[in-house]
Amino acid sequence: MTLQVFGLPVSRGVAIGKAVLVSSSRVDVAHYFINADQVESEIVRLREGRDVVARELEMLKRDMPDDAPGELAALLDVHLLLLHDEALTGATKQWIIDRHYNAEWALSAQLEVLARQFDEMEDDYLRERKADVEQVVERLLRALARGATSALAPAPGKSTEDWGGEEPLVLIANDIAPADMLQFKKSVFKGFVTDVGGKTSHTAIVARSMDIPAIVGAREASRLIRQDDWVIIDGDAGVVIVDPSPMVLEEYRFRQRQSELERERLARLRHTPAVTLDGERVELLANIELPQDAPGAFESGAVGVGLFRSEFLFMNRNGELPGEDEQFEAYRAAVQAMQGLPVTIRTVDIGADKSLERMSINELRHEHTLNPALGLRAIRWSLSEPNMFRMQLRAILRASVFGPVKLLVPMLAHRSEIRQTFEMIERAKQQLRDAGVPFADIQVGAMIEVPAAALLMPLFLRHFDFVSIGTNDLIQYTLAIDRADESVSYLYDPWHPAVLRLVAGTISQARAAGKGVCVCGEMAGDSSFAPLLLAMGLRSFSMHPSQIASVKQRILRSDTQKLMHYLNDILNSDDPQARYRELVAGDGVRPASLAA
Ligand code: PEP
Ligand code: MG
């Protein structure tokens, strides 16, 4: 029966495919596809894991004290029975054979299927046996993790690309950590849905960078959708349609073709310079997460990288951080891929919803600090790890010999942080000089993403060569709303007058001081904001490469002279969005024919 699930649209378009459910097990589970020639060895791993658990359970039984309650021995027997049950291990093997899932993924997929069957049982006693299956699976996952490091991260050469099947797949999960999203980046999935998360959570941001339809905060999705259900993900409306009728399916297939045509049309703008109707040149830059994203950024027509979120290099590494040389190679690769265009590398922004480990938003909230978004993140973390920070600074400085590099520092708010940051940069430079390692003169910029920084622009402009406005965090901290929390996502409002005034003030003060100013938060890639940001005086936007064409189209149709006249009216309004619609829609934004 057709079912609809609603959530927050985070990445546009329509995806149609079979649901792949990723369970949110308490054990860290990597999900990746193995190659056809690895199926045999993956089944052996699973068998070995099962044998280890069987021995563990036998030993527990044997060593049980005499006065232990009888139920305990009976329980271990139940676990042993479950362990050898075809419904668990046999079916798990089948996932490996049919879908090429790695053993851990296959196990969690099968657990999902079994858990549902238990949930539907009438008998209370039987229904409660679900917990036993979960415990057995958890034991098995731990055994696999101990037996092979690949249980935690894909071994080199393995990826989520190797799915040999024909049917399109979409990913459904309770929660996906940004680190896991990264792993899915080169994957077969045509779209994804999570139960939790806000529009500008980092999971959503990585999904957007993959340019596939995505919905977060869909609350019940992973409970209502079953493994292998056919689903439509409407990334424009934020709706998931489960088991659609042939008529609905046809309608969405039509929309899919339409949006493909629209993309092709926009792609023709790739080499058109972004110039407004009144001749203002605008710089459209790319946000990237990994050096491998740089060629795509170049192809998209970006005139540089405005934000390289370097923290993604630090994820999925089982706690081992990348050394100086490894980082240098990564930065150099990005710089060289941009072929002489500038690359702005942001120092690590770890913390909040971006953990070094594969931790979901929920785990972060409950396990680490009460309030990770207000905790030790970004520059605070870097300054608390001075060796690591200097190592990163040296790696970035060394890459500057291979092309124009700019350094960007996240989440600054205090004068002491600014001072310490520059001391660190100076120390890193001195270390390179002492070692005779060359580096170029690089510009240093500050991210303006804490209201305190936006209100202290003169201080920042005295010290930094440029600023970059991180609207995602600026909105979060101005409005006191956790950007990753879907329960308050209705309050996450880029149109809030306080937010707009902070953004406008930052842009105008930077311009007045003759310093560069860019917006690199998600607002920059939302074409509906482009005329407003132009009116504020912004001439540098950084966004996901896939958004560049549509923002460019909007810029080509805009007249900054006209737009400027409306700015104060909009900023002083209690409802800037409504005022903007009244004033700007249809004026200052004139249709222009697309360049062929
Ligand atoms: C921002 O906060 O707007 C930003 C660009 O940084 P991030 O999204 O990585 O926190
Ligand atoms: Mg930020």
XYZ file of C-alpha atoms and ligand atoms in Angstrom:
607
model
C 0.000 0.000 0.000
C 1.308 3.438 -0.917
C 2.608 5.415 2.044
C 4.003 8.930 2.338
C 6.674 10.053 4.791
C 7.513 13.733 5.201
C 10.839 15.313 6.072
C 13.093 18.267 5.288
C 14.229 18.548 1.673
C 18.002 19.037 1.601
C 19.007 18.160 -1.923
C 16.835 18.640 -4.958
C 15.543 16.261 -7.573
C 13.740 12.955 -7.755
C 15.235 9.552 -6.977
C 13.469 6.256 -7.545
C 14.922 3.043 -6.213
C 14.830 0.075 -3.908
C 15.326 0.850 -0.232
C 18.547 -0.191 1.427
C 18.134 0.151 5.181
C 21.184 0.960 7.211
C 20.624 0.065 10.807
C 21.812 2.263 13.627
C 23.500 -0.476 15.616
C 25.329 0.378 18.796
C 28.390 -1.212 17.224
C 30.242 0.902 14.696
C 29.343 -0.630 11.334
C 30.984 0.220 8.058
C 28.880 -0.155 4.946
C 30.569 -0.808 1.645
C 30.292 -3.025 -1.387
C 32.805 -5.769 -1.936
C 33.943 -6.910 -5.358
C 32.538 -10.106 -6.870
C 35.844 -11.887 -6.276
C 35.706 -11.005 -2.561
C 32.352 -12.691 -1.901
C 33.969 -15.991 -0.923
C 36.406 -14.447 1.545
C 33.683 -12.244 3.050
C 31.593 -15.357 3.716
C 34.646 -16.939 5.344
C 34.995 -13.839 7.573
C 31.375 -14.157 8.570
C 31.815 -17.862 9.341
C 34.935 -17.194 11.368
C 33.137 -14.475 13.292
C 30.302 -16.883 14.001
C 32.727 -19.569 15.220
C 34.415 -17.070 17.546
C 31.068 -16.082 19.046
C 30.042 -19.732 19.404
C 33.253 -20.438 21.339
C 32.655 -17.340 23.501
C 29.149 -18.500 24.350
C 30.290 -22.063 25.068
C 32.987 -20.722 27.357
C 30.539 -18.488 29.194
C 28.331 -21.516 29.750
C 31.202 -23.671 30.930
C 32.562 -21.047 33.355
C 29.209 -20.208 34.821
C 29.287 -20.350 38.655
C 27.270 -23.186 40.183
C 24.902 -20.841 41.915
C 24.069 -18.927 38.700
C 20.347 -18.852 37.946
C 19.227 -21.584 35.597
C 17.712 -19.065 33.177
C 21.152 -17.809 32.349
C 22.317 -21.122 30.917
C 19.033 -21.379 29.048
C 19.572 -17.890 27.638
C 23.038 -18.767 26.391
C 21.531 -21.811 24.721
C 18.987 -19.583 23.006
C 21.798 -17.340 21.793
C 23.703 -20.334 20.473
C 20.614 -21.545 18.674
C 20.041 -18.122 17.135
C 23.660 -17.925 16.089
C 23.327 -21.097 14.042
C 19.839 -20.337 12.773
C 19.536 -20.139 9.004
C 17.334 -17.061 9.393
C 20.355 -15.197 10.703
C 23.583 -16.502 9.256
C 22.148 -18.156 6.133
C 20.201 -15.067 5.170
C 23.155 -12.812 5.981
C 25.294 -14.877 3.617
C 22.664 -14.287 0.969
C 22.970 -10.479 1.322
C 26.712 -10.863 0.710
C 26.152 -13.046 -2.358
C 23.248 -11.141 -3.897
C 24.100 -7.568 -3.001
C 27.852 -7.668 -2.402
C 27.456 -6.063 1.018
C 30.391 -6.385 3.397
C 29.714 -8.863 6.232
C 28.858 -6.211 8.834
C 26.400 -4.482 6.547
C 24.824 -7.809 5.566
C 24.398 -8.658 9.242
C 22.799 -5.363 10.119
C 20.523 -5.578 7.070
C 19.341 -9.008 8.181
C 18.921 -7.793 11.747
C 16.611 -5.121 10.386
C 14.476 -7.759 8.639
C 14.327 -10.007 11.698
C 13.600 -7.141 14.079
C 10.511 -6.270 12.060
C 9.321 -9.851 12.053
C 9.642 -9.938 15.838
C 7.857 -6.598 16.183
C 4.867 -8.018 14.336
C 4.530 -11.090 16.536
C 1.377 -11.382 18.621
C 2.965 -13.347 21.425
C 4.669 -11.145 24.024
C 7.281 -13.719 24.910
C 8.304 -14.252 21.301
C 8.281 -10.512 20.582
C 10.743 -9.959 23.379
C 13.188 -12.407 21.818
C 14.115 -9.593 19.467
C 16.541 -8.338 22.126
C 18.310 -11.704 22.016
C 18.782 -11.509 18.276
C 20.167 -7.992 18.679
C 22.616 -9.161 21.310
C 23.809 -12.039 19.159
C 24.286 -9.754 16.161
C 26.134 -7.264 18.307
C 28.466 -9.993 19.525
C 29.059 -11.053 15.946
C 29.776 -7.486 14.853
C 32.266 -7.090 17.670
C 33.949 -10.346 16.721
C 34.240 -9.175 13.116
C 35.640 -5.839 14.281
C 38.280 -7.578 16.376
C 39.146 -10.066 13.661
C 39.605 -7.687 10.793
C 40.290 -3.998 10.727
C 38.155 -3.822 7.632
C 35.178 -4.119 9.928
C 35.698 -0.484 10.814
C 36.691 0.987 7.518
C 36.809 -0.274 3.972
C 40.134 -1.781 3.074
C 42.017 0.065 0.339
C 40.406 -0.469 -2.975
C 37.051 -1.261 -1.450
C 34.323 1.222 -1.962
C 30.626 1.592 -2.189
C 30.889 1.670 -5.954
C 31.045 -1.998 -6.669
C 27.394 -2.933 -6.604
C 26.951 -5.154 -9.610
C 23.147 -5.161 -9.606
C 20.823 -3.542 -12.058
C 18.255 -1.923 -9.807
C 18.780 1.612 -8.516
C 19.200 1.777 -4.738
C 18.299 4.479 -2.251
C 19.591 4.650 1.286
C 17.280 4.835 4.303
C 18.734 5.264 7.792
C 17.871 6.512 11.203
C 20.974 8.664 11.206
C 24.157 8.764 9.171
C 27.321 10.271 10.582
C 29.075 12.772 8.275
C 32.024 10.344 8.192
C 29.755 7.627 6.822
C 28.193 9.988 4.313
C 31.681 10.592 3.051
C 32.055 6.895 2.441
C 28.821 6.887 0.488
C 30.051 9.770 -1.617
C 31.228 7.585 -4.453
C 28.386 5.201 -4.131
C 25.642 3.711 -6.167
C 22.906 5.309 -4.121
C 20.533 7.485 -6.072
C 19.161 9.265 -3.027
C 18.939 9.056 0.712
C 16.619 9.642 3.649
C 17.354 9.893 7.375
C 15.041 10.059 10.358
C 17.061 12.755 12.116
C 19.114 15.798 11.146
C 18.562 19.425 10.169
C 18.851 21.105 6.787
C 22.379 22.362 7.384
C 23.676 19.430 9.419
C 26.950 18.199 7.989
C 25.306 14.976 6.917
C 22.921 17.067 4.801
C 25.808 19.156 3.482
C 27.733 16.099 2.309
C 24.556 14.753 0.715
C 24.098 18.034 -1.122
C 27.674 17.867 -2.335
C 26.848 14.442 -3.797
C 24.120 16.160 -5.768
C 21.548 13.449 -5.195
C 18.001 13.927 -3.912
C 17.976 13.766 -0.130
C 15.630 14.229 2.806
C 16.556 14.467 6.481
C 14.431 14.693 9.618
C 11.922 12.209 8.185
C 11.411 10.920 11.741
C 9.738 7.540 11.173
C 11.192 6.723 7.753
C 13.532 3.940 8.791
C 10.760 2.302 10.803
C 8.080 2.560 8.140
C 10.157 1.671 5.109
C 11.288 -1.894 4.677
C 14.325 -3.422 3.108
C 13.770 -3.607 -0.684
C 10.591 -1.472 -0.743
C 10.350 0.630 -3.884
C 10.470 4.301 -2.930
C 10.386 7.694 -4.588
C 12.408 10.430 -2.907
C 11.064 13.847 -3.838
C 13.972 16.055 -2.808
C 12.109 19.235 -3.798
C 9.078 18.697 -1.592
C 10.691 16.595 1.148
C 8.377 13.631 0.603
C 9.172 9.934 0.439
C 6.574 7.856 -1.371
C 6.731 4.188 -0.464
C 5.398 1.524 -2.809
C 4.000 4.020 -5.352
C 1.220 3.169 -7.782
C 2.210 2.833 -11.474
C 0.559 6.193 -12.199
C 2.521 8.055 -9.505
C 5.679 6.310 -10.626
C 5.132 7.463 -14.195
C 4.535 11.046 -13.065
C 7.806 11.055 -11.124
C 9.730 9.459 -13.959
C 8.521 12.346 -16.100
C 9.714 14.859 -13.486
C 13.058 13.080 -13.345
C 13.490 13.528 -17.092
C 12.469 17.176 -16.834
C 15.034 17.931 -14.164
C 17.689 16.113 -16.199
C 16.891 18.421 -19.123
C 17.045 21.460 -16.833
C 20.471 20.380 -15.600
C 21.715 19.987 -19.146
C 20.411 23.440 -19.973
C 22.119 24.983 -16.955
C 25.356 23.145 -17.702
C 25.670 25.303 -20.805
C 26.375 28.253 -18.500
C 29.561 26.595 -17.260
C 31.959 28.873 -19.094
C 29.833 32.011 -19.004
C 31.318 34.601 -16.629
C 28.988 35.544 -13.763
C 28.237 39.198 -14.543
C 25.062 41.021 -13.516
C 22.892 42.989 -15.963
C 24.596 46.186 -14.798
C 28.052 44.758 -15.373
C 29.104 43.725 -11.839
C 31.459 40.742 -11.903
C 30.714 38.055 -9.345
C 33.076 35.318 -8.181
C 31.492 31.870 -7.872
C 33.670 29.475 -5.890
C 33.298 25.844 -4.861
C 33.014 24.176 -1.460
C 34.803 20.832 -1.340
C 35.332 18.134 1.276
C 38.137 16.089 -0.251
C 40.864 16.714 -2.854
C 39.024 14.262 -5.107
C 36.191 16.827 -5.301
C 38.481 19.432 -6.867
C 38.363 18.209 -10.496
C 34.547 18.307 -10.335
C 34.733 21.825 -8.910
C 36.955 22.903 -11.789
C 34.598 21.300 -14.306
C 31.599 23.089 -12.795
C 33.079 26.428 -13.822
C 34.040 27.495 -10.294
C 36.749 30.155 -10.356
C 38.428 28.645 -7.309
C 37.731 26.777 -4.094
C 36.211 29.073 -1.484
C 36.030 26.442 1.244
C 37.971 23.198 1.517
C 36.523 21.572 4.659
C 39.790 19.908 5.627
C 38.304 18.049 8.602
C 36.954 15.396 6.243
C 40.566 14.266 5.704
C 40.657 13.461 9.411
C 37.618 11.177 9.455
C 37.241 7.403 9.041
C 40.783 6.730 10.226
C 40.216 4.699 13.380
C 41.578 7.529 15.497
C 44.853 7.890 13.586
C 45.230 11.456 12.313
C 46.827 12.212 8.930
C 50.476 13.210 9.225
C 52.037 16.328 7.719
C 53.133 14.678 4.476
C 49.788 13.020 3.904
C 47.989 16.309 4.470
C 50.434 18.156 2.246
C 49.796 15.650 -0.569
C 46.041 16.128 -0.186
C 46.251 19.926 -0.260
C 48.687 19.874 -3.152
C 46.361 17.553 -5.100
C 43.485 20.007 -4.645
C 45.655 22.984 -5.569
C 46.981 21.303 -8.705
C 43.505 20.115 -9.753
C 42.365 23.766 -9.702
C 45.036 24.653 -12.296
C 46.144 27.991 -10.958
C 42.806 29.052 -9.474
C 42.855 29.960 -5.757
C 42.134 27.311 -3.114
C 40.968 28.381 0.341
C 41.834 25.698 2.863
C 40.013 25.884 6.158
C 41.838 24.469 9.182
C 40.032 21.556 10.820
C 36.537 22.178 12.029
C 36.152 19.075 14.156
C 33.500 18.792 16.836
C 29.746 19.434 17.050
C 28.180 17.094 14.471
C 31.565 16.315 12.890
C 33.347 13.749 14.973
C 36.657 12.132 14.116
C 35.012 8.804 14.765
C 32.033 7.483 12.928
C 29.538 8.906 15.368
C 26.007 9.798 14.600
C 24.372 13.019 15.694
C 22.436 11.141 18.364
C 25.527 9.523 19.826
C 27.351 12.831 19.867
C 24.545 14.490 21.710
C 24.362 11.910 24.387
C 27.856 10.596 24.821
C 30.326 13.387 24.679
C 29.372 16.772 25.852
C 25.928 17.959 26.618
C 26.129 20.608 23.979
C 28.691 19.721 21.339
C 27.854 22.718 19.111
C 28.926 24.970 21.977
C 31.855 22.807 22.989
C 35.419 22.150 21.942
C 35.128 22.482 18.184
C 36.908 24.134 15.242
C 39.646 26.607 16.265
C 39.069 25.780 19.931
C 39.982 22.161 19.221
C 42.982 23.153 17.076
C 44.354 25.441 19.764
C 43.971 22.667 22.311
C 46.093 20.403 20.074
C 48.990 22.742 19.217
C 51.218 20.091 17.627
C 48.455 18.895 15.398
C 47.523 22.471 14.505
C 51.083 23.454 13.569
C 51.400 20.273 11.544
C 48.326 21.226 9.551
C 49.554 24.789 9.108
C 52.920 23.546 7.794
C 51.180 21.192 5.364
C 48.988 24.026 4.051
C 51.942 26.424 3.778
C 53.960 23.834 1.858
C 51.104 23.349 -0.630
C 51.135 27.087 -1.366
C 54.203 26.601 -3.587
C 52.014 24.745 -6.097
C 49.358 27.397 -6.630
C 47.504 30.207 -4.899
C 46.446 29.045 -1.431
C 44.510 30.945 1.209
C 44.175 29.914 4.822
C 40.816 30.147 6.564
C 40.232 29.792 10.314
C 36.830 28.605 11.584
C 34.705 29.800 14.494
C 36.865 32.562 15.922
C 35.189 34.763 18.526
C 37.871 35.925 20.960
C 40.805 38.288 20.646
C 42.968 35.704 22.424
C 42.092 33.110 19.760
C 43.129 35.512 17.007
C 46.432 36.205 18.754
C 47.166 32.527 19.380
C 46.260 31.612 15.805
C 48.729 34.103 14.370
C 51.407 32.928 16.817
C 50.841 29.384 15.603
C 51.085 30.462 11.960
C 54.318 32.300 12.716
C 55.752 29.288 14.546
C 54.813 26.979 11.672
C 56.485 29.336 9.180
C 59.614 29.508 11.328
C 59.770 25.724 11.535
C 59.619 25.524 7.742
C 62.262 28.236 7.350
C 64.537 26.403 9.806
C 64.125 23.222 7.808
C 64.715 25.065 4.522
C 61.241 24.122 3.216
C 59.752 26.662 0.797
C 56.326 28.235 1.122
C 54.590 31.208 -0.458
C 53.112 34.271 1.144
C 49.502 33.323 1.852
C 46.478 35.335 2.819
C 44.838 34.488 6.129
C 41.077 34.804 6.567
C 38.598 34.410 9.406
C 35.263 32.699 9.229
C 32.534 34.899 10.594
C 30.136 32.378 12.042
C 29.675 33.427 15.650
C 27.565 36.564 16.263
C 30.352 37.909 18.505
C 32.657 37.972 15.489
C 30.069 39.643 13.254
C 29.650 42.331 15.895
C 33.395 42.865 16.166
C 34.277 43.350 12.524
C 36.778 46.172 13.100
C 38.883 43.802 15.240
C 38.757 41.040 12.645
C 39.437 43.393 9.750
C 42.537 44.738 11.506
C 44.066 41.271 11.665
C 42.811 39.325 8.676
C 43.239 39.701 4.927
C 39.688 38.520 4.224
C 36.592 37.133 5.898
C 34.210 34.380 4.922
C 30.721 34.249 6.376
C 29.645 30.816 7.558
C 25.917 31.370 7.531
C 25.150 27.826 8.695
C 26.759 28.421 12.045
C 25.936 32.106 12.160
C 22.244 31.205 11.987
C 22.683 28.407 14.518
C 24.403 30.634 17.053
C 22.319 33.764 16.447
C 19.050 31.941 16.875
C 20.280 29.392 19.449
C 19.156 26.461 17.320
C 21.150 23.274 16.930
C 21.455 23.035 13.158
C 21.539 19.232 13.347
C 18.394 18.881 15.423
C 15.267 18.275 13.383
C 13.003 18.998 16.347
C 13.886 22.705 16.186
C 14.487 22.880 12.456
C 11.274 24.888 12.001
C 13.058 27.739 13.822
C 16.187 27.588 11.670
C 15.497 30.692 9.630
C 18.014 32.314 7.264
C 15.427 35.078 6.736
C 15.394 36.092 10.391
C 16.003 39.886 10.476
C 18.781 39.465 13.074
C 20.643 37.066 10.806
C 20.244 39.282 7.741
C 21.479 42.336 9.612
C 24.589 40.485 10.809
C 25.323 39.268 7.287
C 24.714 42.676 5.726
C 26.831 44.429 8.376
C 29.727 42.021 7.887
C 29.697 42.481 4.119
C 29.489 46.265 4.200
C 32.233 46.682 6.827
C 34.603 44.341 5.003
C 34.001 46.185 1.744
C 34.494 49.557 3.402
C 37.846 48.324 4.741
C 38.820 47.130 1.259
C 39.014 43.500 2.445
C 37.675 40.444 0.623
C 34.385 39.022 1.832
C 32.727 35.790 0.789
C 29.698 33.794 1.927
C 30.478 30.080 2.091
C 27.500 28.796 4.097
C 24.534 27.112 2.435
C 22.863 30.481 1.872
C 25.367 31.186 -0.908
C 24.245 28.155 -2.904
C 20.543 28.875 -2.585
C 19.779 30.858 -5.708
C 16.759 32.512 -4.118
C 19.128 34.448 -1.827
C 21.451 35.589 -4.602
C 19.685 38.921 -5.371
C 19.571 39.835 -1.681
C 23.249 39.034 -1.142
C 24.097 41.024 -4.271
C 22.128 43.937 -2.862
C 24.184 43.700 0.333
C 27.292 44.140 -1.803
C 28.460 40.532 -1.902
C 30.537 39.675 -4.966
C 32.002 36.344 -3.848
C 29.885 33.234 -3.237
C 31.133 29.744 -2.373
C 28.880 26.695 -2.719
C 28.604 23.069 -3.783
C 29.788 22.794 -7.382
C 26.378 21.466 -8.428
C 24.743 24.737 -7.339
C 26.986 27.053 -9.317
C 24.971 27.005 -12.547
C 21.646 27.907 -10.966
C 23.152 30.698 -8.842
C 24.926 31.983 -11.942
C 21.660 32.023 -13.854
C 20.132 34.142 -11.116
C 23.087 36.529 -11.151
C 22.954 36.932 -14.912
C 19.360 38.103 -14.530
C 19.997 40.514 -11.647
C 20.539 44.254 -11.623
C 22.458 45.278 -8.497
C 21.658 48.977 -8.971
C 17.960 48.266 -8.661
C 18.359 45.699 -5.920
C 20.396 48.046 -3.738
C 17.462 50.427 -3.420
C 15.376 47.762 -1.716
C 17.958 46.680 0.816
C 17.128 48.922 3.771
C 13.453 48.363 3.331
C 13.984 44.596 3.504
C 16.434 44.708 6.394
C 14.168 46.961 8.446
C 11.112 44.847 7.868
C 9.760 42.514 10.547
C 9.182 39.963 7.825
C 12.098 40.364 5.407
C 11.127 37.346 3.339
C 7.650 38.675 2.601
C 9.025 42.153 1.861
C 11.693 40.695 -0.411
C 9.048 38.816 -2.346
C 6.975 41.970 -2.768
C 9.859 44.147 -3.853
C 12.280 41.925 -5.655
C 10.284 39.210 -7.374
C 9.892 40.451 -10.894
C 12.064 43.521 -10.409
C 15.798 43.865 -10.191
C 15.753 40.276 -11.341
C 14.871 40.296 -14.985
C 14.720 37.238 -17.177
C 17.721 37.084 -19.422
C 18.083 34.616 -22.220
C 20.531 31.905 -21.401
C 23.844 31.926 -23.129
C 23.976 29.138 -25.653
C 29.131 27.536 7.960
O 29.033 27.402 9.185
O 28.338 28.213 7.283
C 30.224 26.872 7.220
C 30.438 27.114 5.953
O 30.952 25.941 7.898
P 30.404 24.482 8.237
O 29.110 24.292 7.521
O 31.431 23.488 7.798
O 30.249 24.537 9.729
Mg 30.690 26.534 10.228
